[in-house]
mmCIF file of C-alpha atoms in Angstrom:
data_model
loop_
_atom_site.group_PDB
_atom_site.id
_atom_site.type_symbol
_atom_site.label_atom_id
_atom_site.label_comp_id
_atom_site.label_asym_id
_atom_site.label_seq_id
_atom_site.Cartn_x
_atom_site.Cartn_y
_atom_site.Cartn_z
ATOM 1 C CA MET A 924 4.076 -26.852 72.393
ATOM 2 C CA SER A 925 5.191 -28.675 69.251
ATOM 3 C CA LEU A 926 8.365 -30.310 67.990
ATOM 4 C CA SER A 927 6.870 -31.051 64.602
ATOM 5 C CA GLY A 928 9.469 -31.033 61.858
ATOM 6 C CA LYS A 929 12.395 -31.305 64.273
ATOM 7 C CA THR A 930 14.884 -34.163 64.251
ATOM 8 C CA CYS A 931 15.993 -34.971 67.783
ATOM 9 C CA VAL A 932 18.571 -37.239 69.384
ATOM 10 C CA VAL A 933 17.899 -38.459 72.918
ATOM 11 C CA THR A 934 20.730 -40.339 74.622
ATOM 12 C CA GLY A 935 20.112 -42.772 77.456
ATOM 13 C CA ALA A 936 16.630 -43.329 76.055
ATOM 14 C CA ALA A 937 16.074 -46.931 77.129
ATOM 15 C CA SER A 938 14.723 -46.020 80.562
ATOM 16 C CA GLY A 939 13.962 -43.279 83.057
ATOM 17 C CA ILE A 940 13.992 -39.612 82.052
ATOM 18 C CA GLY A 941 15.494 -40.395 78.647
ATOM 19 C CA ARG A 942 12.721 -42.817 77.785
ATOM 20 C CA ALA A 943 10.007 -40.430 78.970
ATOM 21 C CA THR A 944 11.611 -37.690 76.865
ATOM 22 C CA ALA A 945 11.802 -39.812 73.724
ATOM 23 C CA GLU A 946 8.157 -40.840 74.115
ATOM 24 C CA LEU A 947 7.003 -37.254 74.702
ATOM 25 C CA PHE A 948 9.016 -35.964 71.734
ATOM 26 C CA VAL A 949 7.274 -38.517 69.491
ATOM 27 C CA GLU A 950 3.901 -37.321 70.821
ATOM 28 C CA LEU A 951 4.926 -33.734 70.010
ATOM 29 C CA GLY A 952 5.657 -34.627 66.394
ATOM 30 C CA ALA A 953 9.441 -34.959 66.396
ATOM 31 C CA THR A 954 11.524 -37.417 64.416
ATOM 32 C CA VAL A 955 13.433 -39.145 67.225
ATOM 33 C CA VAL A 956 16.741 -40.975 67.271
ATOM 34 C CA ALA A 957 16.823 -42.873 70.569
ATOM 35 C CA THR A 958 20.219 -44.102 71.749
ATOM 36 C CA ASP A 959 21.434 -46.230 74.622
ATOM 37 C CA ILE A 960 23.897 -48.950 75.508
ATOM 38 C CA ASP A 961 20.874 -51.066 76.556
ATOM 39 C CA ALA A 962 19.679 -52.695 73.334
ATOM 40 C CA ASP A 963 16.846 -54.593 75.016
ATOM 41 C CA GLY A 964 15.419 -51.448 76.582
ATOM 42 C CA LEU A 965 15.636 -49.548 73.298
ATOM 43 C CA ALA A 966 13.840 -52.367 71.493
ATOM 44 C CA THR A 967 10.645 -51.629 73.440
ATOM 45 C CA LEU A 968 10.470 -48.001 72.252
ATOM 46 C CA ASP A 969 8.060 -47.390 69.394
ATOM 47 C CA ASN A 970 8.186 -44.902 66.498
ATOM 48 C CA VAL A 971 11.869 -44.044 66.943
ATOM 49 C CA THR A 972 15.118 -44.805 65.151
ATOM 50 C CA ARG A 973 17.235 -46.838 67.563
ATOM 51 C CA VAL A 974 21.019 -46.566 67.822
ATOM 52 C CA VAL A 975 22.783 -48.864 70.275
ATOM 53 C CA GLY A 976 26.085 -47.458 71.494
ATOM 54 C CA ASP A 977 28.167 -45.996 74.287
ATOM 55 C CA VAL A 978 28.250 -42.182 74.500
ATOM 56 C CA ALA A 979 31.749 -42.401 75.992
ATOM 57 C CA GLU A 980 33.098 -44.020 72.817
ATOM 58 C CA ASP A 981 34.026 -41.461 70.181
ATOM 59 C CA GLU A 982 32.777 -43.394 67.156
ATOM 60 C CA ASP A 983 29.534 -44.384 68.898
ATOM 61 C CA ALA A 984 28.787 -40.782 69.887
ATOM 62 C CA LYS A 985 29.462 -39.636 66.330
ATOM 63 C CA ALA A 986 27.174 -42.372 64.949
ATOM 64 C CA MET A 987 24.303 -41.214 67.163
ATOM 65 C CA ILE A 988 24.382 -37.738 65.652
ATOM 66 C CA GLN A 989 24.999 -39.066 62.149
ATOM 67 C CA ALA A 990 21.836 -41.183 62.426
ATOM 68 C CA ALA A 991 19.788 -37.979 62.696
ATOM 69 C CA ILE A 992 21.573 -36.451 59.709
ATOM 70 C CA ASN A 993 20.957 -39.619 57.707
ATOM 71 C CA LEU A 994 17.229 -39.319 58.445
ATOM 72 C CA SER A 995 16.669 -35.626 57.820
ATOM 73 C CA GLY A 996 19.887 -34.050 56.636
ATOM 74 C CA ARG A 997 20.218 -32.197 59.953
ATOM 75 C CA ILE A 998 19.878 -32.410 63.717
ATOM 76 C CA ASP A 999 17.691 -29.848 65.455
ATOM 77 C CA VAL A 1000 17.778 -31.034 69.074
ATOM 78 C CA LEU A 1001 20.134 -33.040 71.277
ATOM 79 C CA VAL A 1002 19.071 -34.210 74.713
ATOM 80 C CA ALA A 1003 22.326 -35.287 76.391
ATOM 81 C CA ASN A 1004 20.827 -37.502 79.057
ATOM 82 C CA ALA A 1005 22.895 -40.692 79.243
ATOM 83 C CA GLY A 1006 24.566 -41.252 82.586
ATOM 84 C CA VAL A 1007 25.160 -43.531 85.535
ATOM 85 C CA ILE A 1008 24.117 -42.737 89.108
ATOM 86 C CA PRO A 1009 26.193 -44.452 91.807
ATOM 87 C CA LEU A 1010 25.486 -43.671 95.462
ATOM 88 C CA MET A 1011 28.855 -43.576 97.232
ATOM 89 C CA THR A 1012 30.718 -41.570 99.803
ATOM 90 C CA ILE A 1013 34.270 -40.617 98.919
ATOM 91 C CA THR A 1014 35.629 -43.256 101.301
ATOM 92 C CA GLU A 1015 33.554 -45.969 99.614
ATOM 93 C CA ALA A 1016 34.468 -44.944 96.064
ATOM 94 C CA THR A 1017 37.594 -45.974 94.181
ATOM 95 C CA GLY A 1018 39.572 -44.272 91.453
ATOM 96 C CA GLU A 1019 38.023 -46.746 89.019
ATOM 97 C CA ASP A 1020 34.528 -45.663 90.134
ATOM 98 C CA TRP A 1021 35.466 -42.026 89.527
ATOM 99 C CA ASP A 1022 36.851 -42.787 86.066
ATOM 100 C CA HIS A 1023 33.739 -44.756 85.064
ATOM 101 C CA VAL A 1024 31.259 -42.047 86.089
ATOM 102 C CA MET A 1025 33.307 -39.222 84.579
ATOM 103 C CA ASN A 1026 33.732 -41.235 81.392
ATOM 104 C CA VAL A 1027 29.987 -41.721 80.887
ATOM 105 C CA ASP A 1028 28.478 -38.634 82.519
ATOM 106 C CA GLY A 1029 31.277 -36.234 81.598
ATOM 107 C CA LYS A 1030 33.094 -37.391 78.475
ATOM 108 C CA GLY A 1031 29.930 -38.894 76.983
ATOM 109 C CA MET A 1032 28.087 -35.605 77.323
ATOM 110 C CA PHE A 1033 31.066 -33.704 75.899
ATOM 111 C CA LEU A 1034 31.273 -35.978 72.849
ATOM 112 C CA THR A 1035 27.588 -35.903 71.986
ATOM 113 C CA CYS A 1036 27.491 -32.115 72.394
ATOM 114 C CA LYS A 1037 30.634 -31.782 70.262
ATOM 115 C CA TYR A 1038 29.261 -33.755 67.324
ATOM 116 C CA ALA A 1039 25.818 -32.169 67.592
ATOM 117 C CA ILE A 1040 27.321 -28.677 67.485
ATOM 118 C CA GLU A 1041 29.516 -29.584 64.526
ATOM 119 C CA ALA A 1042 26.315 -30.470 62.673
ATOM 120 C CA MET A 1043 24.254 -27.534 64.020
ATOM 121 C CA GLN A 1044 26.747 -24.726 63.491
ATOM 122 C CA HIS A 1045 25.325 -23.750 60.091
ATOM 123 C CA THR A 1046 21.655 -24.449 60.828
ATOM 124 C CA GLY A 1047 21.157 -23.625 64.527
ATOM 125 C CA GLY A 1048 19.595 -25.932 67.066
ATOM 126 C CA ALA A 1049 18.955 -26.646 70.717
ATOM 127 C CA ILE A 1050 20.804 -28.788 73.237
ATOM 128 C CA VAL A 1051 19.526 -29.791 76.668
ATOM 129 C CA THR A 1052 21.983 -31.395 79.063
ATOM 130 C CA LEU A 1053 20.853 -33.378 82.080
ATOM 131 C CA SER A 1054 22.279 -31.916 85.228
ATOM 132 C CA SER A 1055 20.808 -32.493 88.696
ATOM 133 C CA ILE A 1056 20.232 -30.813 92.019
ATOM 134 C CA SER A 1057 23.570 -32.538 92.727
ATOM 135 C CA GLY A 1058 25.083 -30.419 89.933
ATOM 136 C CA VAL A 1059 24.087 -27.227 91.728
ATOM 137 C CA ALA A 1060 24.202 -28.051 95.464
ATOM 138 C CA GLY A 1061 25.847 -30.641 97.681
ATOM 139 C CA GLN A 1062 24.261 -33.913 98.821
ATOM 140 C CA PRO A 1063 25.440 -36.926 100.798
ATOM 141 C CA LYS A 1064 26.585 -40.056 98.941
ATOM 142 C CA GLN A 1065 27.158 -38.040 95.756
ATOM 143 C CA ALA A 1066 30.955 -37.758 95.876
ATOM 144 C CA ILE A 1067 31.278 -38.921 92.252
ATOM 145 C CA TYR A 1068 27.873 -38.356 90.676
ATOM 146 C CA GLY A 1069 27.538 -34.794 91.959
ATOM 147 C CA PRO A 1070 30.795 -33.499 90.439
ATOM 148 C CA ALA A 1071 29.881 -35.201 87.141
ATOM 149 C CA LYS A 1072 26.633 -33.231 87.116
ATOM 150 C CA PHE A 1073 28.553 -29.996 87.640
ATOM 151 C CA VAL A 1074 30.051 -30.892 84.240
ATOM 152 C CA ALA A 1075 26.536 -30.901 82.748
ATOM 153 C CA SER A 1076 25.722 -27.501 84.236
ATOM 154 C CA GLY A 1077 29.087 -26.093 83.159
ATOM 155 C CA LEU A 1078 28.822 -27.361 79.604
ATOM 156 C CA ALA A 1079 25.409 -25.745 79.244
ATOM 157 C CA LYS A 1080 26.677 -22.345 80.366
ATOM 158 C CA HIS A 1081 29.942 -22.319 78.449
ATOM 159 C CA LEU A 1082 28.565 -23.762 75.219
ATOM 160 C CA ALA A 1083 25.616 -21.351 75.358
ATOM 161 C CA VAL A 1084 27.994 -18.397 75.294
ATOM 162 C CA GLU A 1085 30.381 -19.965 72.803
ATOM 163 C CA TRP A 1086 27.703 -20.816 70.211
ATOM 164 C CA ALA A 1087 24.984 -18.171 70.643
ATOM 165 C CA HIS A 1088 26.257 -16.466 67.481
ATOM 166 C CA ALA A 1089 25.342 -19.607 65.507
ATOM 167 C CA ASN A 1090 21.785 -19.683 66.897
ATOM 168 C CA ILE A 1091 22.547 -22.752 68.986
ATOM 169 C CA ARG A 1092 20.834 -22.644 72.370
ATOM 170 C CA VAL A 1093 22.248 -24.775 75.189
ATOM 171 C CA ASN A 1094 20.407 -25.247 78.474
ATOM 172 C CA ALA A 1095 20.317 -27.760 81.290
ATOM 173 C CA VAL A 1096 17.634 -29.195 83.509
ATOM 174 C CA ALA A 1097 18.435 -29.994 87.135
ATOM 175 C CA PRO A 1098 16.000 -32.653 88.327
ATOM 176 C CA GLY A 1099 15.418 -33.422 91.960
ATOM 177 C CA THR A 1100 15.022 -37.049 92.966
ATOM 178 C CA ILE A 1101 12.908 -38.712 90.270
ATOM 179 C CA ARG A 1102 11.043 -42.020 90.541
ATOM 180 C CA THR A 1103 12.947 -43.816 87.819
ATOM 181 C CA ALA A 1104 13.297 -47.599 87.751
ATOM 182 C CA VAL A 1105 16.577 -47.249 89.661
ATOM 183 C CA VAL A 1106 14.887 -45.326 92.484
ATOM 184 C CA LYS A 1107 11.949 -47.734 92.554
ATOM 185 C CA LYS A 1108 14.415 -50.603 92.962
ATOM 186 C CA LEU A 1109 15.994 -48.838 95.944
ATOM 187 C CA GLU A 1110 12.588 -48.894 97.635
ATOM 188 C CA GLU A 1111 12.566 -52.693 97.594
ATOM 189 C CA ASP A 1112 14.726 -53.004 100.720
ATOM 190 C CA ALA A 1113 14.454 -51.255 104.071
ATOM 191 C CA GLU A 1114 17.682 -49.256 103.856
ATOM 192 C CA GLY A 1115 16.941 -48.080 100.329
ATOM 193 C CA LYS A 1116 13.378 -47.127 101.262
ATOM 194 C CA ARG A 1117 14.651 -45.046 104.181
ATOM 195 C CA TYR A 1118 17.010 -43.240 101.814
ATOM 196 C CA VAL A 1119 14.259 -42.553 99.248
ATOM 197 C CA ASP A 1120 11.760 -41.471 101.925
ATOM 198 C CA GLY A 1121 14.393 -39.146 103.353
ATOM 199 C CA MET A 1122 15.014 -37.615 99.933
ATOM 200 C CA ALA A 1123 11.283 -37.085 99.386
ATOM 201 C CA ALA A 1124 11.052 -35.288 102.726
ATOM 202 C CA MET A 1125 13.842 -32.902 101.658
ATOM 203 C CA HIS A 1126 11.780 -31.652 98.703
ATOM 204 C CA PRO A 1127 9.309 -28.936 99.771
ATOM 205 C CA MET A 1128 6.559 -30.609 97.734
ATOM 206 C CA ARG A 1129 7.160 -33.710 99.915
ATOM 207 C CA ARG A 1130 7.254 -36.126 97.019
ATOM 208 C CA LEU A 1131 9.558 -37.346 94.297
ATOM 209 C CA GLY A 1132 9.186 -36.252 90.698
ATOM 210 C CA GLU A 1133 8.052 -38.419 87.810
ATOM 211 C CA PRO A 1134 10.168 -38.855 84.648
ATOM 212 C CA VAL A 1135 7.524 -37.228 82.438
ATOM 213 C CA GLU A 1136 7.614 -34.074 84.580
ATOM 214 C CA VAL A 1137 11.273 -33.629 83.674
ATOM 215 C CA ALA A 1138 10.567 -34.574 80.060
ATOM 216 C CA ARG A 1139 8.058 -31.717 79.781
ATOM 217 C CA ALA A 1140 10.669 -29.199 80.932
ATOM 218 C CA ILE A 1141 13.175 -30.626 78.435
ATOM 219 C CA ALA A 1142 10.604 -30.374 75.649
ATOM 220 C CA PHE A 1143 9.971 -26.717 76.476
ATOM 221 C CA LEU A 1144 13.684 -25.854 76.368
ATOM 222 C CA ALA A 1145 14.031 -27.781 73.102
ATOM 223 C CA SER A 1146 11.067 -26.039 71.498
ATOM 224 C CA ASP A 1147 10.855 -22.716 69.680
ATOM 225 C CA GLN A 1148 8.862 -21.367 72.630
ATOM 226 C CA ALA A 1149 12.186 -21.106 74.484
ATOM 227 C CA SER A 1150 13.785 -19.120 71.654
ATOM 228 C CA PHE A 1151 15.410 -16.497 73.916
ATOM 229 C CA ILE A 1152 16.553 -18.892 76.649
ATOM 230 C CA THR A 1153 20.136 -20.116 76.634
ATOM 231 C CA GLY A 1154 22.704 -20.850 79.325
ATOM 232 C CA ALA A 1155 19.991 -21.617 81.891
ATOM 233 C CA VAL A 1156 19.987 -24.423 84.450
ATOM 234 C CA LEU A 1157 16.296 -25.076 85.103
ATOM 235 C CA PRO A 1158 15.463 -26.844 88.382
ATOM 236 C CA VAL A 1159 12.721 -29.461 88.126
ATOM 237 C CA ASP A 1160 12.915 -30.352 91.765
ATOM 238 C CA GLY A 1161 9.757 -29.672 93.751
ATOM 239 C CA GLY A 1162 11.423 -26.645 95.318
ATOM 240 C CA TYR A 1163 14.573 -28.391 96.576
ATOM 241 C CA LEU A 1164 17.032 -25.724 95.419
ATOM 242 C CA ALA A 1165 14.818 -22.851 96.562
ATOM 243 C CA GLN A 1166 15.464 -23.681 100.220
#
């Protein structure tokens, strides 16, 4: 699998799945524009062009895509990964919580896809959105995050159909629970560890995934090896959704 010669934008690249994806894309030969609101996290990524910004802000989202065009004259791949992951029941959450998550996870994904497609419509390309098992099936304490991930799954399906004629492929990955820094931090206290252990037990493989395992699936969907795959939501979940 190679991404040599491709110019790729990865949002939310300062940590977690986004960081693992940016690092893997570099290994596979891609020119990578790594974006995030976390400037300090981005600063520790090597061999990438860094763009600090908020995907939910129109001008920032546009600048992320423009950075790729400035480098290579085109954008070949967008990985729309940036998002926030609150754990709340509907009675714990507020309207402000809902607006914040939908702004980042929903609007931010919409904007980056919009500007990527505007640039890809004459050249073709591939987009991978980050959904979740919570964007396919229900889970506790996901009253806000889960619906936002249905947006990611929905965008992949609708945009795939809308832009297939322009040779733009749009797919999603649906990770299970992944051992990102956020999840590792949950394990630091007893209640959080019980939650994480419980989630691991719900996956048939009886473990959590690693960020690079999701990154490999993203790289496949972004590559030419997936040339006849569009509109798919690919679980990377240790069998969670197969139950």
